[in-house]
Tab-separated table of C-alpha atoms in Angstrom:
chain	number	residue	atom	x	y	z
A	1	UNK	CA	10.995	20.256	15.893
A	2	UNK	CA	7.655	20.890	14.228
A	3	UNK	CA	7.807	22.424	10.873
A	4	UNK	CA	4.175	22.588	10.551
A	5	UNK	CA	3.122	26.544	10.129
A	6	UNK	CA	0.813	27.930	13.094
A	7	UNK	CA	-0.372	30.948	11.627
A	8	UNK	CA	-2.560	31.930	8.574
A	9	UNK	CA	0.185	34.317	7.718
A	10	UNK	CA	2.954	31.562	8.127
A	11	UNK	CA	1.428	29.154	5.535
A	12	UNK	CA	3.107	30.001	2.395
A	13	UNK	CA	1.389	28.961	-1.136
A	14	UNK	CA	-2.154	27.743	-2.461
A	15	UNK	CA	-3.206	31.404	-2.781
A	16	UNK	CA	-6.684	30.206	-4.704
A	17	UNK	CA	-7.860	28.316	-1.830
A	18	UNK	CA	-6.945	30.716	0.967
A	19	UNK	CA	-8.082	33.827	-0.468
A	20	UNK	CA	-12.015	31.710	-0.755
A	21	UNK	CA	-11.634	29.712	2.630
A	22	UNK	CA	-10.867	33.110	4.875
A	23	UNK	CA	-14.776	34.430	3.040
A	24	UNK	CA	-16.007	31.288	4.335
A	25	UNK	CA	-14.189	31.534	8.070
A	26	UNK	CA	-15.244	35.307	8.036
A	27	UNK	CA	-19.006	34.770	6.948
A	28	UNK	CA	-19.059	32.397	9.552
A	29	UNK	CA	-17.586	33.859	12.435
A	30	UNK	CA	-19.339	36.901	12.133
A	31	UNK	CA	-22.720	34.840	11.963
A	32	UNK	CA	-21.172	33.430	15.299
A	33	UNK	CA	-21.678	29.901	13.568
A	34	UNK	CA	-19.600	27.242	12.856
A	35	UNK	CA	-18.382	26.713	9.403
A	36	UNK	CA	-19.227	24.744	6.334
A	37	UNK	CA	-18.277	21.052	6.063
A	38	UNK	CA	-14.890	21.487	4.077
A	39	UNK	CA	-13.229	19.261	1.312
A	40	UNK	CA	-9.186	19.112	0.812
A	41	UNK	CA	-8.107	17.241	-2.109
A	42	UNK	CA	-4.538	16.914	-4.125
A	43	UNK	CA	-1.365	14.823	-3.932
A	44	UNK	CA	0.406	14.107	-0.020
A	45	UNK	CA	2.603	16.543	1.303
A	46	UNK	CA	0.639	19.428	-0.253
A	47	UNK	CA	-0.546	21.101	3.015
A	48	UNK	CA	-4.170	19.727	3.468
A	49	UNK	CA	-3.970	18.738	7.523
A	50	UNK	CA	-1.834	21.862	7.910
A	51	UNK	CA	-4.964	23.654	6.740
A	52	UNK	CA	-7.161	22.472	8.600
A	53	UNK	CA	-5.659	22.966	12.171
A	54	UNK	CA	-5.453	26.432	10.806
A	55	UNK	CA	-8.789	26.139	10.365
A	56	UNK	CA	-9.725	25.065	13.490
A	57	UNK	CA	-7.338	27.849	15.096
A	58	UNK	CA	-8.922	30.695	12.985
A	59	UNK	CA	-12.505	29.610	14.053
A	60	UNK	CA	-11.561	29.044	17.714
A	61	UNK	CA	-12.175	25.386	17.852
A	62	UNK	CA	-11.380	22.310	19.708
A	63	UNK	CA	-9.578	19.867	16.780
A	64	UNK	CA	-10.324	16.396	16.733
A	65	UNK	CA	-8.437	14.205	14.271
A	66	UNK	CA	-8.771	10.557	12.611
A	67	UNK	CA	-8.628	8.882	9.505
A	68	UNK	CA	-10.640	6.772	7.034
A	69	UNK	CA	-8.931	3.267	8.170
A	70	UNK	CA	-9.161	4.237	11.559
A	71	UNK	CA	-12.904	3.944	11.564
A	72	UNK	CA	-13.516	-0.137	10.676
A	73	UNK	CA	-17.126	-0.220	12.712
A	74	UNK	CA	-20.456	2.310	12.504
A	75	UNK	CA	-19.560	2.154	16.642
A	76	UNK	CA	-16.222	4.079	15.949
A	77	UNK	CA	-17.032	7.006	14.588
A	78	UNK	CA	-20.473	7.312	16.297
A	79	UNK	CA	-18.201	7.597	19.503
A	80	UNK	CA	-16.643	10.684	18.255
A	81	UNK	CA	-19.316	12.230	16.923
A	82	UNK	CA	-21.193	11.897	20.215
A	83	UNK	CA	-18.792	13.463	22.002
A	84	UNK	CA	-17.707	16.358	19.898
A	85	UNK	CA	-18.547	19.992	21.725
A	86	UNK	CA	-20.392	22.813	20.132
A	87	UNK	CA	-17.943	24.306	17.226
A	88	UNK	CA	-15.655	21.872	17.202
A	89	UNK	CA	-14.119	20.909	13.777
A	90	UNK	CA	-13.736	16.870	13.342
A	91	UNK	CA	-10.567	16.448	10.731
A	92	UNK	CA	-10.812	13.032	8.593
A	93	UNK	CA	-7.654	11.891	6.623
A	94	UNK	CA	-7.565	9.239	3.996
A	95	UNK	CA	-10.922	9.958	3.543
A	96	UNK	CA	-11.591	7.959	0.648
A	97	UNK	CA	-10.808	4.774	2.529
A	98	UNK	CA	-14.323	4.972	4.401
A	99	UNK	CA	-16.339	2.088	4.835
A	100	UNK	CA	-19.637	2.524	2.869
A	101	UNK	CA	-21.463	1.783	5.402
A	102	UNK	CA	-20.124	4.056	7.961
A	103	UNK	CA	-20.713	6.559	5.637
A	104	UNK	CA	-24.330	6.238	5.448
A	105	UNK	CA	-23.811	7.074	9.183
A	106	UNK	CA	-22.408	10.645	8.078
A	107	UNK	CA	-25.177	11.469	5.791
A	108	UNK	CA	-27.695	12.939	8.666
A	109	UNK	CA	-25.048	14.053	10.771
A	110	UNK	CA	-23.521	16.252	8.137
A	111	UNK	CA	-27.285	17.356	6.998
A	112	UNK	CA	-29.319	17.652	9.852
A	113	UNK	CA	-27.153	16.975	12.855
A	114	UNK	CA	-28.841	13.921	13.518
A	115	UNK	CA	-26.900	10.620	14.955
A	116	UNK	CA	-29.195	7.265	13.633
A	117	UNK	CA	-27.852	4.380	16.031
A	118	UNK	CA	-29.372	0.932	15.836
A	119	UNK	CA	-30.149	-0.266	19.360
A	120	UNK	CA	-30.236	-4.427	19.522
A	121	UNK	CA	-30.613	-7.062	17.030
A	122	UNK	CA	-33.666	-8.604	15.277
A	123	UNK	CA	-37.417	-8.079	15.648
A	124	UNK	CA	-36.817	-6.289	18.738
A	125	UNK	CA	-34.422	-3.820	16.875
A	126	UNK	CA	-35.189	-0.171	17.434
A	127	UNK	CA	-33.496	2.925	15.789
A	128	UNK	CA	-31.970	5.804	18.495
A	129	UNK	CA	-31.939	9.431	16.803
A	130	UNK	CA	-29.489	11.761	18.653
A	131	UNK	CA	-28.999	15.295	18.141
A	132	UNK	CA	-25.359	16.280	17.736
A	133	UNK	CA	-24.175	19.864	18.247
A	134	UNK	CA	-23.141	22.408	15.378
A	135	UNK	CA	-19.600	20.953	14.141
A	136	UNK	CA	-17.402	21.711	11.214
A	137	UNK	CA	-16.445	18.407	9.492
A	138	UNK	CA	-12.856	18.718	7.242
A	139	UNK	CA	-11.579	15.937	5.217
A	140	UNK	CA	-8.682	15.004	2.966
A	141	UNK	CA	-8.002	12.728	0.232
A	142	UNK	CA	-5.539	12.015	-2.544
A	143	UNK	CA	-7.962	10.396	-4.185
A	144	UNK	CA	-11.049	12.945	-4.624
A	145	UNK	CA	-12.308	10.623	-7.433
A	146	UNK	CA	-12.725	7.141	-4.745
A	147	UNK	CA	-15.149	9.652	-2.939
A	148	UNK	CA	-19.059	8.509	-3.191
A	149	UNK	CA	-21.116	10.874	-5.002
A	150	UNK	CA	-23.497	11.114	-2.134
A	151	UNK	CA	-20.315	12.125	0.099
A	152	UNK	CA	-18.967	14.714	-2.074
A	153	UNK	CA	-22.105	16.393	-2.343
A	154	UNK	CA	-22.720	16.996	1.320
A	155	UNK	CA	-19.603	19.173	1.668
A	156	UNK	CA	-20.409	23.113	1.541
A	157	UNK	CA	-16.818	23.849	-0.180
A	158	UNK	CA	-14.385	21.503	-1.926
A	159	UNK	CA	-10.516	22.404	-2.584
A	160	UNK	CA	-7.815	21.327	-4.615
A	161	UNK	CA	-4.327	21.974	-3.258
A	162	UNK	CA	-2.159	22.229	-6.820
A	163	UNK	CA	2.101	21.613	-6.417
A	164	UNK	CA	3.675	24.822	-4.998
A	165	UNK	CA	5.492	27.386	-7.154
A	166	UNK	CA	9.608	26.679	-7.061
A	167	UNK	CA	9.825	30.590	-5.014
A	168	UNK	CA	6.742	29.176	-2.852
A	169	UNK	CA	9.001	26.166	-1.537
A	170	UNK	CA	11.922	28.618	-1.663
A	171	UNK	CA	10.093	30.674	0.924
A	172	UNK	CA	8.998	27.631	2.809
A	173	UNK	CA	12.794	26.195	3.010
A	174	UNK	CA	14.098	29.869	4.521
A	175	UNK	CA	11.247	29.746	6.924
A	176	UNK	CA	11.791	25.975	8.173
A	177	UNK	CA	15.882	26.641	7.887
A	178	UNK	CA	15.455	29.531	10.606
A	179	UNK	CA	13.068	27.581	12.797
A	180	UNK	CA	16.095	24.894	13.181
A	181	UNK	CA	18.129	27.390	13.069
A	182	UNK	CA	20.407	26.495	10.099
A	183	UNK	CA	22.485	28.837	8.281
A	184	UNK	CA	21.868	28.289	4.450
A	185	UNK	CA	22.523	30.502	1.522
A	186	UNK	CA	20.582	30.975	-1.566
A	187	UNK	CA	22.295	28.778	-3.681
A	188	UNK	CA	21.383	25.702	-1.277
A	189	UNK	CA	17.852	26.978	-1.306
A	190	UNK	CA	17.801	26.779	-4.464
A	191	UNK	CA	19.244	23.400	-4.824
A	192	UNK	CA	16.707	21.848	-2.150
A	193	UNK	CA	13.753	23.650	-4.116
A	194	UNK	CA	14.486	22.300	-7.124
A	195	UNK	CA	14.824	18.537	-5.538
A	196	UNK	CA	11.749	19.214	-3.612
A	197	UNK	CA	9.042	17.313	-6.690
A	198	UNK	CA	7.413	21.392	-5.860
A	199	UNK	CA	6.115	19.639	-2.413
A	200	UNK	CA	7.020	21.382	1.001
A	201	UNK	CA	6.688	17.625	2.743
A	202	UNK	CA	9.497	16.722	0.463
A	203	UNK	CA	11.529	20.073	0.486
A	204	UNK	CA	11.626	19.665	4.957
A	205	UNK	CA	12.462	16.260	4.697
A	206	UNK	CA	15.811	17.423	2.254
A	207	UNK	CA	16.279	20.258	4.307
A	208	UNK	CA	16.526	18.085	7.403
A	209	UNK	CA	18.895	15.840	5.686
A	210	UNK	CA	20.899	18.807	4.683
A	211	UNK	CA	20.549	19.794	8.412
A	212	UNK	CA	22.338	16.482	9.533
A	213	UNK	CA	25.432	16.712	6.560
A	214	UNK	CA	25.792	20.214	7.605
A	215	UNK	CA	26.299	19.385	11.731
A	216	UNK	CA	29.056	16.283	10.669
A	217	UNK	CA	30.685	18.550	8.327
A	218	UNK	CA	30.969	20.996	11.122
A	219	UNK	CA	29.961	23.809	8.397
A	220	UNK	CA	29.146	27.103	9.755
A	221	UNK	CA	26.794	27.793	6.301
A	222	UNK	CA	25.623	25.415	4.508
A	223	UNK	CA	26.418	26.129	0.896
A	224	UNK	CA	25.027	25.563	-2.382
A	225	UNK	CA	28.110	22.520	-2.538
A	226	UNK	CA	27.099	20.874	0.923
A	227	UNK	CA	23.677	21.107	-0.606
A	228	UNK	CA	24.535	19.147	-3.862
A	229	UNK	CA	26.739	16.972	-1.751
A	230	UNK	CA	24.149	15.943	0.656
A	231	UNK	CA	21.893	15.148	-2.904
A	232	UNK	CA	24.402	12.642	-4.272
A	233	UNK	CA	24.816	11.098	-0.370
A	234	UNK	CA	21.151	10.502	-0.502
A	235	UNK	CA	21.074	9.381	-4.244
A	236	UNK	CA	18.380	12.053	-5.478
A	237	UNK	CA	19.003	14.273	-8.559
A	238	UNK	CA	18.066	17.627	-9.607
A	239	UNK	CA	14.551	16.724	-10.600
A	240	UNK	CA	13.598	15.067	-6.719
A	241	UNK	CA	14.217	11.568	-8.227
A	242	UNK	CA	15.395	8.428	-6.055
A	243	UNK	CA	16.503	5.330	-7.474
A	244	UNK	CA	13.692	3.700	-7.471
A	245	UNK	CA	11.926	6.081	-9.891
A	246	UNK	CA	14.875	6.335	-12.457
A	247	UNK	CA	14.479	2.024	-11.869
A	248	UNK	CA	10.982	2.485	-12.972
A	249	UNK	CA	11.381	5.312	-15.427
A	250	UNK	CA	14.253	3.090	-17.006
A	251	UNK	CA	12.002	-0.140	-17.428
A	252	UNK	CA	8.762	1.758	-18.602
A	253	UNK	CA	11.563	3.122	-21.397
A	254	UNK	CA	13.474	0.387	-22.057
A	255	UNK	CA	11.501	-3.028	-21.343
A	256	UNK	CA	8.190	-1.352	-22.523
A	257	UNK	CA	9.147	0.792	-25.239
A	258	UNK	CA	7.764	4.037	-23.219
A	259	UNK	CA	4.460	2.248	-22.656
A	260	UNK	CA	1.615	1.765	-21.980
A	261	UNK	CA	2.387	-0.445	-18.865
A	262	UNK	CA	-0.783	-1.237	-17.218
């Protein structure tokens, strides 16, 4: 089952960047226009494709989705952007993995709507100009700081999606518990939140685990114990951590003296 929240109402956290986005969706809609190119940035699992379908839904547009190393040739995303409707929002991921050249292709189409194709090959070369409709372009990145200067600058709004607040996730846990509709008690909401690195991607992945120890055990609730249990089963302690990051945490203390490692 999809965990993914469907509703403006349903998306829990990031208070900052809602409270400015739903000015922007308002000025726009009631200028019947489609909105400003958009910017997500921050760590995975924070919520930035979440927020843009809700986006998309709140302005009444089709959603079209792809991602920076989806787009190897100029061709690629010139297909897309030829065929996007009046409105629509066009949702990027990854978007700091664009070719260079494909984004000189975004330039005029994020500025003045304009498509620049290049029809044949040598002397007898020509340039094709299209005109695309209004659109909404979104993208997301974990790494804001890979994005071209050029790039950056050609987005009306940029926003950074911080780590969620331990009663944020807490919220988000009871909401995704009753969608799968698991019985869970504070303590275990607790214990998940805590485990969760303050990321809801992280926190549903637990809770699902949880989920799984709770149907074997035949448990009616799960408890704050089943919770713990299902921790130590998985090998993750209070703080979110796997093995692999007390591995690295232990060399970076021990081999390296606490650092610097490179």
């Amino acid at each position: 089952m999809a965990l993914r929240p469907t509703t403006w109402s349903d998306y829990v956290g990031q208070e900052k960047a809602k409270k400015n986005l739903r000015v922007i969706l308002d000025a726009a809609r009631k200028r019947g226009e489609p909105c400003d190119h958009l910017l997500f940035y921050g760590q995975a699992g924070l919520g930035k494709t979440t927020l843009a379908h809700l986006v998309a839904k709140e302005m009444g547009a089709g959603f079209k989705v792809t991602s920076g190393p989806a787009l190897e040739k100029m061709g690629d995303l010139a297909a897309i952007l030829s065929n996007l409707e009046k409105g629509e929002v066009l949702f990027i991921d990854e978007a700091h993995r664009l070719n260079r050249q494909i984004e000189e292709v975004l330039y005029p189409a994020l500025e003045s709507r304009k498509l620049h194709l290049v029809v044949g090959k040598g002397p007898g070369a020509r340039i094709l100009s299209l005109d695309l409709p209004p659109f909404t372009l979104i993208a997301a990145t974990t790494r804001a700081n890979l994005l071209s200067g050029p790039l950056r600058s050609r987005f009306g709004a940029s926003f950074k999606l911080d780590y969620y607040e331990v009663s944020d996730i807490e919220a988000i846990i009871r909401r995704s518990a009753k969608l799968l509709g698991l019985n869970i008690d504070d303590g275990a909401v607790m214990v998940i939140a805590r485990a969760s690195r303050f990321t809801p991607r992280a926190a549903n992945r637990l809770l699902r685990r949880v989920r799984d120890y709770s149907d074997v055990n035949n448990l009616e609730k799960v408890s704050e114990a089943a919770a713990q249990a299902t921790l130590e089963m998985l090998e993750i302690d209070h703080l979110g951590l796997e093995p692999t990051d007390r591995q690295l945490l232990k060399i970076i203390i021990e081999k390296f003296n606490g650092g610097p490692v490179g």
